[in-house]
C-alpha atoms as an extended CHARMM CRD file, in Angstrom:
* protein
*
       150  EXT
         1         1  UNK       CA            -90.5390000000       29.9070000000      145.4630000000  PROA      1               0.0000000000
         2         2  UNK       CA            -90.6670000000       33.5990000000      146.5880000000  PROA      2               0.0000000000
         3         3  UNK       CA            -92.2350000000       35.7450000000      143.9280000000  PROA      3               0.0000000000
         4         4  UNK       CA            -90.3660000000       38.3950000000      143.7660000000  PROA      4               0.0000000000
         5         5  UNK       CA            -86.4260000000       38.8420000000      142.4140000000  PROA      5               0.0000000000
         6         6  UNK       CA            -84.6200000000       41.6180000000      144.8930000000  PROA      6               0.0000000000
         7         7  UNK       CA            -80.8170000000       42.3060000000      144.5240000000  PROA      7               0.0000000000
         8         8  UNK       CA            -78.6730000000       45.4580000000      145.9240000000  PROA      8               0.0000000000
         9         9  UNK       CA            -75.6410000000       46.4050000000      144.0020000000  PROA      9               0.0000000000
        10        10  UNK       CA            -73.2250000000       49.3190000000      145.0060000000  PROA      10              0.0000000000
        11        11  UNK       CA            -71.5480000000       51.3900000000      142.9030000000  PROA      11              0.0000000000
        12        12  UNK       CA            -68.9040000000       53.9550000000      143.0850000000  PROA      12              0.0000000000
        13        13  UNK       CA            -70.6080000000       56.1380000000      141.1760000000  PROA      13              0.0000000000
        14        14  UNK       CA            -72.9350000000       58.8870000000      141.9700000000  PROA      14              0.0000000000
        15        15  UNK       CA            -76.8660000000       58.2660000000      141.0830000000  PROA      15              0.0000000000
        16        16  UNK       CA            -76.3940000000       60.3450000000      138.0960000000  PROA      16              0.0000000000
        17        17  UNK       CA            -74.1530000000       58.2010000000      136.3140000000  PROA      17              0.0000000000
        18        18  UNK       CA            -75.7310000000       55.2180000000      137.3660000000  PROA      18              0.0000000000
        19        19  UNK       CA            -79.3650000000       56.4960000000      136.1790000000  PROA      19              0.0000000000
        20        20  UNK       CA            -78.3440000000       56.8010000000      132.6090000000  PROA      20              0.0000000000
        21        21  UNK       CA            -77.8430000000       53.1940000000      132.2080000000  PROA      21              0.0000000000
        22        22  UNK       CA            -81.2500000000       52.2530000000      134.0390000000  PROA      22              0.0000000000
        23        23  UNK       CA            -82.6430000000       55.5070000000      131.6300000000  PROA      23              0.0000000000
        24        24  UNK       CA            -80.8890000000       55.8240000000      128.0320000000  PROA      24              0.0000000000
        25        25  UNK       CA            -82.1740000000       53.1900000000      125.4080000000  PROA      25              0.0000000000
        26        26  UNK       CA            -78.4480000000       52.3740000000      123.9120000000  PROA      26              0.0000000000
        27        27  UNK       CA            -77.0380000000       52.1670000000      127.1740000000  PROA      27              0.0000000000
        28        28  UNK       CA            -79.8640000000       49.5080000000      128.4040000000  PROA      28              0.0000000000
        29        29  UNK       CA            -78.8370000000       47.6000000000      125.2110000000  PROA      29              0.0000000000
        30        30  UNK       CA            -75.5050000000       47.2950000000      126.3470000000  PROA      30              0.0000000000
        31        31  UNK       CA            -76.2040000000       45.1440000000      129.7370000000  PROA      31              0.0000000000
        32        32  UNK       CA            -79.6920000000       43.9950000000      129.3760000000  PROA      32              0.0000000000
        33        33  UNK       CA            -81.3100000000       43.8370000000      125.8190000000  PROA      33              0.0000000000
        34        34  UNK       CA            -82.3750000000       45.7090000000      122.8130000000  PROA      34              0.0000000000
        35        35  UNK       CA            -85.2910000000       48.3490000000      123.2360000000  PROA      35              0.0000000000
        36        36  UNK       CA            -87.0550000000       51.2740000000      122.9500000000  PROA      36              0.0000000000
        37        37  UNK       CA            -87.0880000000       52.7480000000      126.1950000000  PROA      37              0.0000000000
        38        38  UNK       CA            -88.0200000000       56.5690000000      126.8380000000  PROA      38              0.0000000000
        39        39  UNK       CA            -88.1590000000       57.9930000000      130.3310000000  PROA      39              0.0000000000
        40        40  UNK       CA            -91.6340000000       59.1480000000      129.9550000000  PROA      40              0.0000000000
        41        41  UNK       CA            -94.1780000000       58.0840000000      132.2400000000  PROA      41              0.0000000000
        42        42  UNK       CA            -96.8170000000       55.8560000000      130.4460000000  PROA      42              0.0000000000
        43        43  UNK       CA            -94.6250000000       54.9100000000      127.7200000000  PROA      43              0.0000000000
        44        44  UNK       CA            -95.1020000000       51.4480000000      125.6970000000  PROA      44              0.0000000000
        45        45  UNK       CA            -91.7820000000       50.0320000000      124.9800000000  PROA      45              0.0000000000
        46        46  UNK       CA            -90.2500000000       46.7560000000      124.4480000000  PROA      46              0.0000000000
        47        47  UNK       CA            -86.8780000000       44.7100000000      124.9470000000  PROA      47              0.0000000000
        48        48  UNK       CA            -86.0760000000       42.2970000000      122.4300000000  PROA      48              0.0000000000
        49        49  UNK       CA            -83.4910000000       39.1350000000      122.7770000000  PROA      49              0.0000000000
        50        50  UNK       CA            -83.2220000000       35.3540000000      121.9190000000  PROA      50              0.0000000000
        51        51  UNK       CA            -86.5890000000       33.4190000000      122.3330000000  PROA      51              0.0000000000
        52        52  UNK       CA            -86.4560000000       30.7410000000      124.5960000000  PROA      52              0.0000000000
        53        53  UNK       CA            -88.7220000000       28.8090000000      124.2350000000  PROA      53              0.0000000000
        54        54  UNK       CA            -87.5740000000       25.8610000000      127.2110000000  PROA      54              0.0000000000
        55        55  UNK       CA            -89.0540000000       28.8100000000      129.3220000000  PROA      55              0.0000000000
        56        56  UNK       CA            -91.8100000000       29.6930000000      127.1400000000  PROA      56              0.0000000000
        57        57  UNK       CA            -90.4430000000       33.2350000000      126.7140000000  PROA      57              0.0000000000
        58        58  UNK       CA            -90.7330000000       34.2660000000      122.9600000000  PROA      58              0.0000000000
        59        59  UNK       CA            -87.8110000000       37.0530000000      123.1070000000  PROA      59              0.0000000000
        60        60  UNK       CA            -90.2050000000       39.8820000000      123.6250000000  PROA      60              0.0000000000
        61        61  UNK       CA            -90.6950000000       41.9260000000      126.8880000000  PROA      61              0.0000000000
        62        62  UNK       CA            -93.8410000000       44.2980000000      126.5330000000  PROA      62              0.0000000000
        63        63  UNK       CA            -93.2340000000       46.8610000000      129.2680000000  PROA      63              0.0000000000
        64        64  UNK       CA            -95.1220000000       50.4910000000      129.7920000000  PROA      64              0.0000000000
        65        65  UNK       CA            -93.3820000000       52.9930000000      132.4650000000  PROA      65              0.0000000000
        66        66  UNK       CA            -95.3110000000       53.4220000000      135.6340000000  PROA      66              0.0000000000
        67        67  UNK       CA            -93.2380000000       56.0300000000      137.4940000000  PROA      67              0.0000000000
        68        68  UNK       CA            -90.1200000000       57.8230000000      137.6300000000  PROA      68              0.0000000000
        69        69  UNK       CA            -88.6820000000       59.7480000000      140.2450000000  PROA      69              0.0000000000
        70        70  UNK       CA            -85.1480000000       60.9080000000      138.4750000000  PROA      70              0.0000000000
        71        71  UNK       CA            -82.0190000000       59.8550000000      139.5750000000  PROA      71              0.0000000000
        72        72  UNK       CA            -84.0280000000       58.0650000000      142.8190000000  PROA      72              0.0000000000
        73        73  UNK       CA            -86.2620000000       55.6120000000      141.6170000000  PROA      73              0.0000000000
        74        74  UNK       CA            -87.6370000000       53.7320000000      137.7540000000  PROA      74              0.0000000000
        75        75  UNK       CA            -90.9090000000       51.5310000000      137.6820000000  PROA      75              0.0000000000
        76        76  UNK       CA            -92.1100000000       49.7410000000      134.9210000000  PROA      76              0.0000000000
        77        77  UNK       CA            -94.2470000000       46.7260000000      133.9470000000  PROA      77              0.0000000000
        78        78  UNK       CA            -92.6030000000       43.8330000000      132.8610000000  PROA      78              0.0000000000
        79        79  UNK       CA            -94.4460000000       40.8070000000      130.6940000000  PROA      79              0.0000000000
        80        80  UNK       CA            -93.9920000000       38.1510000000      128.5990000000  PROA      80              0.0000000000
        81        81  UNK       CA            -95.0260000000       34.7100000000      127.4840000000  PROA      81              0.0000000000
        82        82  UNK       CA            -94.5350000000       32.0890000000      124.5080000000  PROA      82              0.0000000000
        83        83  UNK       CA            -95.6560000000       34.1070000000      121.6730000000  PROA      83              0.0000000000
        84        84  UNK       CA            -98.8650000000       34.3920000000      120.0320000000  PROA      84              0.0000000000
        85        85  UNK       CA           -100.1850000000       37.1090000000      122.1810000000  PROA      85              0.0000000000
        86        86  UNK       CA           -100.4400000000       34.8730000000      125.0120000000  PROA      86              0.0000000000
        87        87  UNK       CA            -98.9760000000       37.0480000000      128.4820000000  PROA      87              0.0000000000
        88        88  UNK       CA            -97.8270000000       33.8190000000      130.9760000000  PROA      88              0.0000000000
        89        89  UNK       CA            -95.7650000000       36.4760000000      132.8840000000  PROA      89              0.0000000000
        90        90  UNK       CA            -97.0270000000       39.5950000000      134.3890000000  PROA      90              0.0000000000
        91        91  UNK       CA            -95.0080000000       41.6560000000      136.6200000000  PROA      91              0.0000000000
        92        92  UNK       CA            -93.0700000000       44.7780000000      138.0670000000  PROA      92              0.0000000000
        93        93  UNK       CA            -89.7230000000       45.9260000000      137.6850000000  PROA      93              0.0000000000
        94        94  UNK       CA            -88.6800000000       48.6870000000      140.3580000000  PROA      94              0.0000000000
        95        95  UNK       CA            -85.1080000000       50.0420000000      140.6150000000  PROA      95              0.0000000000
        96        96  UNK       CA            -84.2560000000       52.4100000000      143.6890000000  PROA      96              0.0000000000
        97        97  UNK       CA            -81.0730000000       54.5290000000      143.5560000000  PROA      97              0.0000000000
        98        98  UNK       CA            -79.7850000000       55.4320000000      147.1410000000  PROA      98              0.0000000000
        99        99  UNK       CA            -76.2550000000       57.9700000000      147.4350000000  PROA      99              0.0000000000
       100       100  UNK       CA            -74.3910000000       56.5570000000      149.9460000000  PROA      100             0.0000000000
       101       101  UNK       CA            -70.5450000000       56.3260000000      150.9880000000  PROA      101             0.0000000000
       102       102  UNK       CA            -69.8070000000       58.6670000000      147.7910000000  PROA      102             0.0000000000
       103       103  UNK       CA            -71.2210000000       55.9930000000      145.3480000000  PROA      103             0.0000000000
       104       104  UNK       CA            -74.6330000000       54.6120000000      145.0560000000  PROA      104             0.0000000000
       105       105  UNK       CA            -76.5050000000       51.6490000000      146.0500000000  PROA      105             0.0000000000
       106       106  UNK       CA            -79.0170000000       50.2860000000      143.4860000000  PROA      106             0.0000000000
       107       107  UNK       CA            -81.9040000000       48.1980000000      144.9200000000  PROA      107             0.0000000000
       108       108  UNK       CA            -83.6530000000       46.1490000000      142.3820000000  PROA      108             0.0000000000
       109       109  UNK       CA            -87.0390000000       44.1370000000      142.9610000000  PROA      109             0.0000000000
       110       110  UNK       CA            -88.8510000000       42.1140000000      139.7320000000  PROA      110             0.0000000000
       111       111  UNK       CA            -91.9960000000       41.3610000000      141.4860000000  PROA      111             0.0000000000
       112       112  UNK       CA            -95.1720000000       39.6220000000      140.6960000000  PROA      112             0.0000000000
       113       113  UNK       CA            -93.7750000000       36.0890000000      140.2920000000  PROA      113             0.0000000000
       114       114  UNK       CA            -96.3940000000       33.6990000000      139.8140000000  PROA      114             0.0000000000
       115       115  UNK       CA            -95.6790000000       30.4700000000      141.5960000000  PROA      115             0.0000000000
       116       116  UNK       CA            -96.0410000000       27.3620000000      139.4680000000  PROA      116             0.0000000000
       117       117  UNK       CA            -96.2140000000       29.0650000000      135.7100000000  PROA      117             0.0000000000
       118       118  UNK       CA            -92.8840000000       30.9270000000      136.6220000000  PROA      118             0.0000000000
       119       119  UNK       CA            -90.4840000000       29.0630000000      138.4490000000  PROA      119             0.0000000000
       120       120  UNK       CA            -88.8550000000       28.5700000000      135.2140000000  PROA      120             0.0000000000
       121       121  UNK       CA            -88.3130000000       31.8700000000      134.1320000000  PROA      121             0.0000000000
       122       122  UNK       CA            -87.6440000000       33.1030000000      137.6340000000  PROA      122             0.0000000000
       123       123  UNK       CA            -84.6510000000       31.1340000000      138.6170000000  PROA      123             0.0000000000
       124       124  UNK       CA            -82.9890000000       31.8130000000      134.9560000000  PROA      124             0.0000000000
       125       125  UNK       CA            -84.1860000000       35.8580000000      135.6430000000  PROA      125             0.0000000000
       126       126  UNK       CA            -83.0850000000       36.1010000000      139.4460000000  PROA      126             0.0000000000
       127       127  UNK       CA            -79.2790000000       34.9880000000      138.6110000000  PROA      127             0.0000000000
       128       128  UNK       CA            -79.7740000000       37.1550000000      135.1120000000  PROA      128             0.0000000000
       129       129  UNK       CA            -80.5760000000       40.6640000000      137.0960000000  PROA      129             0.0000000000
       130       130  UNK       CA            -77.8120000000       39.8630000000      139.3250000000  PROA      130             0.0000000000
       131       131  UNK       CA            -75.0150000000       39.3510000000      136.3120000000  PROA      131             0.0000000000
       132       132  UNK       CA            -76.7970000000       42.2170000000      134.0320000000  PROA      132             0.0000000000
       133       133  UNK       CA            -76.1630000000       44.6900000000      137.6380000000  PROA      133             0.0000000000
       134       134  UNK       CA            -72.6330000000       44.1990000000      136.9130000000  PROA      134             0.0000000000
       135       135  UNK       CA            -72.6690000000       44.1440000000      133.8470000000  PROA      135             0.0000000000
       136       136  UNK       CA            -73.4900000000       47.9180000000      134.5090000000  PROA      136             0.0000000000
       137       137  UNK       CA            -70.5480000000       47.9590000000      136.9760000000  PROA      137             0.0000000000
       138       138  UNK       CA            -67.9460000000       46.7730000000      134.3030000000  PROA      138             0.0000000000
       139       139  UNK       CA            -69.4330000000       49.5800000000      132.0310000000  PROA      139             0.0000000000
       140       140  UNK       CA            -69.4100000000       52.4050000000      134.1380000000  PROA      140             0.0000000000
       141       141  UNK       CA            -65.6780000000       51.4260000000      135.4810000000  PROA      141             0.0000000000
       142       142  UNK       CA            -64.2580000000       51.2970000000      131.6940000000  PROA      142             0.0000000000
       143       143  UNK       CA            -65.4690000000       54.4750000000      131.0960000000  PROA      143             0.0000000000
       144       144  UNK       CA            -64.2130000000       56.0360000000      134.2190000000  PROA      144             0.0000000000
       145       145  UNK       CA            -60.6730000000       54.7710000000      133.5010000000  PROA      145             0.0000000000
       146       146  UNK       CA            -61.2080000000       55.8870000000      129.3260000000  PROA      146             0.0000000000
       147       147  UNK       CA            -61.5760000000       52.4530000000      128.0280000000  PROA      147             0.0000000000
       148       148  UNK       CA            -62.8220000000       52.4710000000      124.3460000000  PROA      148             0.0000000000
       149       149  UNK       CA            -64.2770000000       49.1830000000      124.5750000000  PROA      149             0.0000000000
       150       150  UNK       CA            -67.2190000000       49.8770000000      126.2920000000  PROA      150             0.0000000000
């Protein structure tokens, strides 16, 4: 098992665009999960779904933002376990945002994998990030063309 997740999505939509679905706490919630993001630099926040507990993943994602370069680049610290306090996942999320071919290519990479208490939640998360990238897609391309369902 590698232990890191990395996936590159394109858009064709500038960075900007793009950005405020990595960036803007309702518009995270509509691809990824409930939270309570802010774009501040050392910010605590959390995302919130399901617990699953076949993957000893209680629902809750503690996270605290590590850097942000706008419109170019979002870190933040991703971890999780079954509950109780206990952390059995402890790792990185780092999206890049590159303008290119008047759209934007989004690099993700979820590192910090480790191998044997993971391998669970990494092959469920690795086909996840990959689905939840265009999820953002779908969004972005409904609003473009006015959809209301969004």
């Amino acid at each position: 098992m590698a232990n890191s997740i990395k996936h590159t999505v394109f858009f064709q939509h500038k960075p900007e665009a793009v950005w405020e679905y990595l960036t803007n706490a309702e518009l995270i919630s509509q691809w990824l999960m409930k939270n309570d993001f802010l774009p501040i630099v050392g910010h605590e926040f959390q995302f919130r779904t399901n617990p699953y507990p076949k993957l000893d993943f209680d629902g809750i994602v503690y996270c605290k933002v590590l850097e942000i370069v706008p419109y170019e680049k979002l870190v933040y610290s991703w971890k999780g376990g079954p509950g109780n306090g206990k952390i059995t996942m402890d790792s990185i999320v780092e999206w890049k945002l590159v303008e290119k071919d008047n759209g934007t290519a989004l690099f993700l990479e979820h590192s910090g994998f480790k191998e044997i208490e993971n391998l669970a939640i990494y092959s469920a998360m690795d086909d996840g990030w990959f689905k939840n990238m265009h999820k953002i897609i779908d969004l972005l391309n409904a609003v473009k063309h006015g959809s209301t369902n969004a």
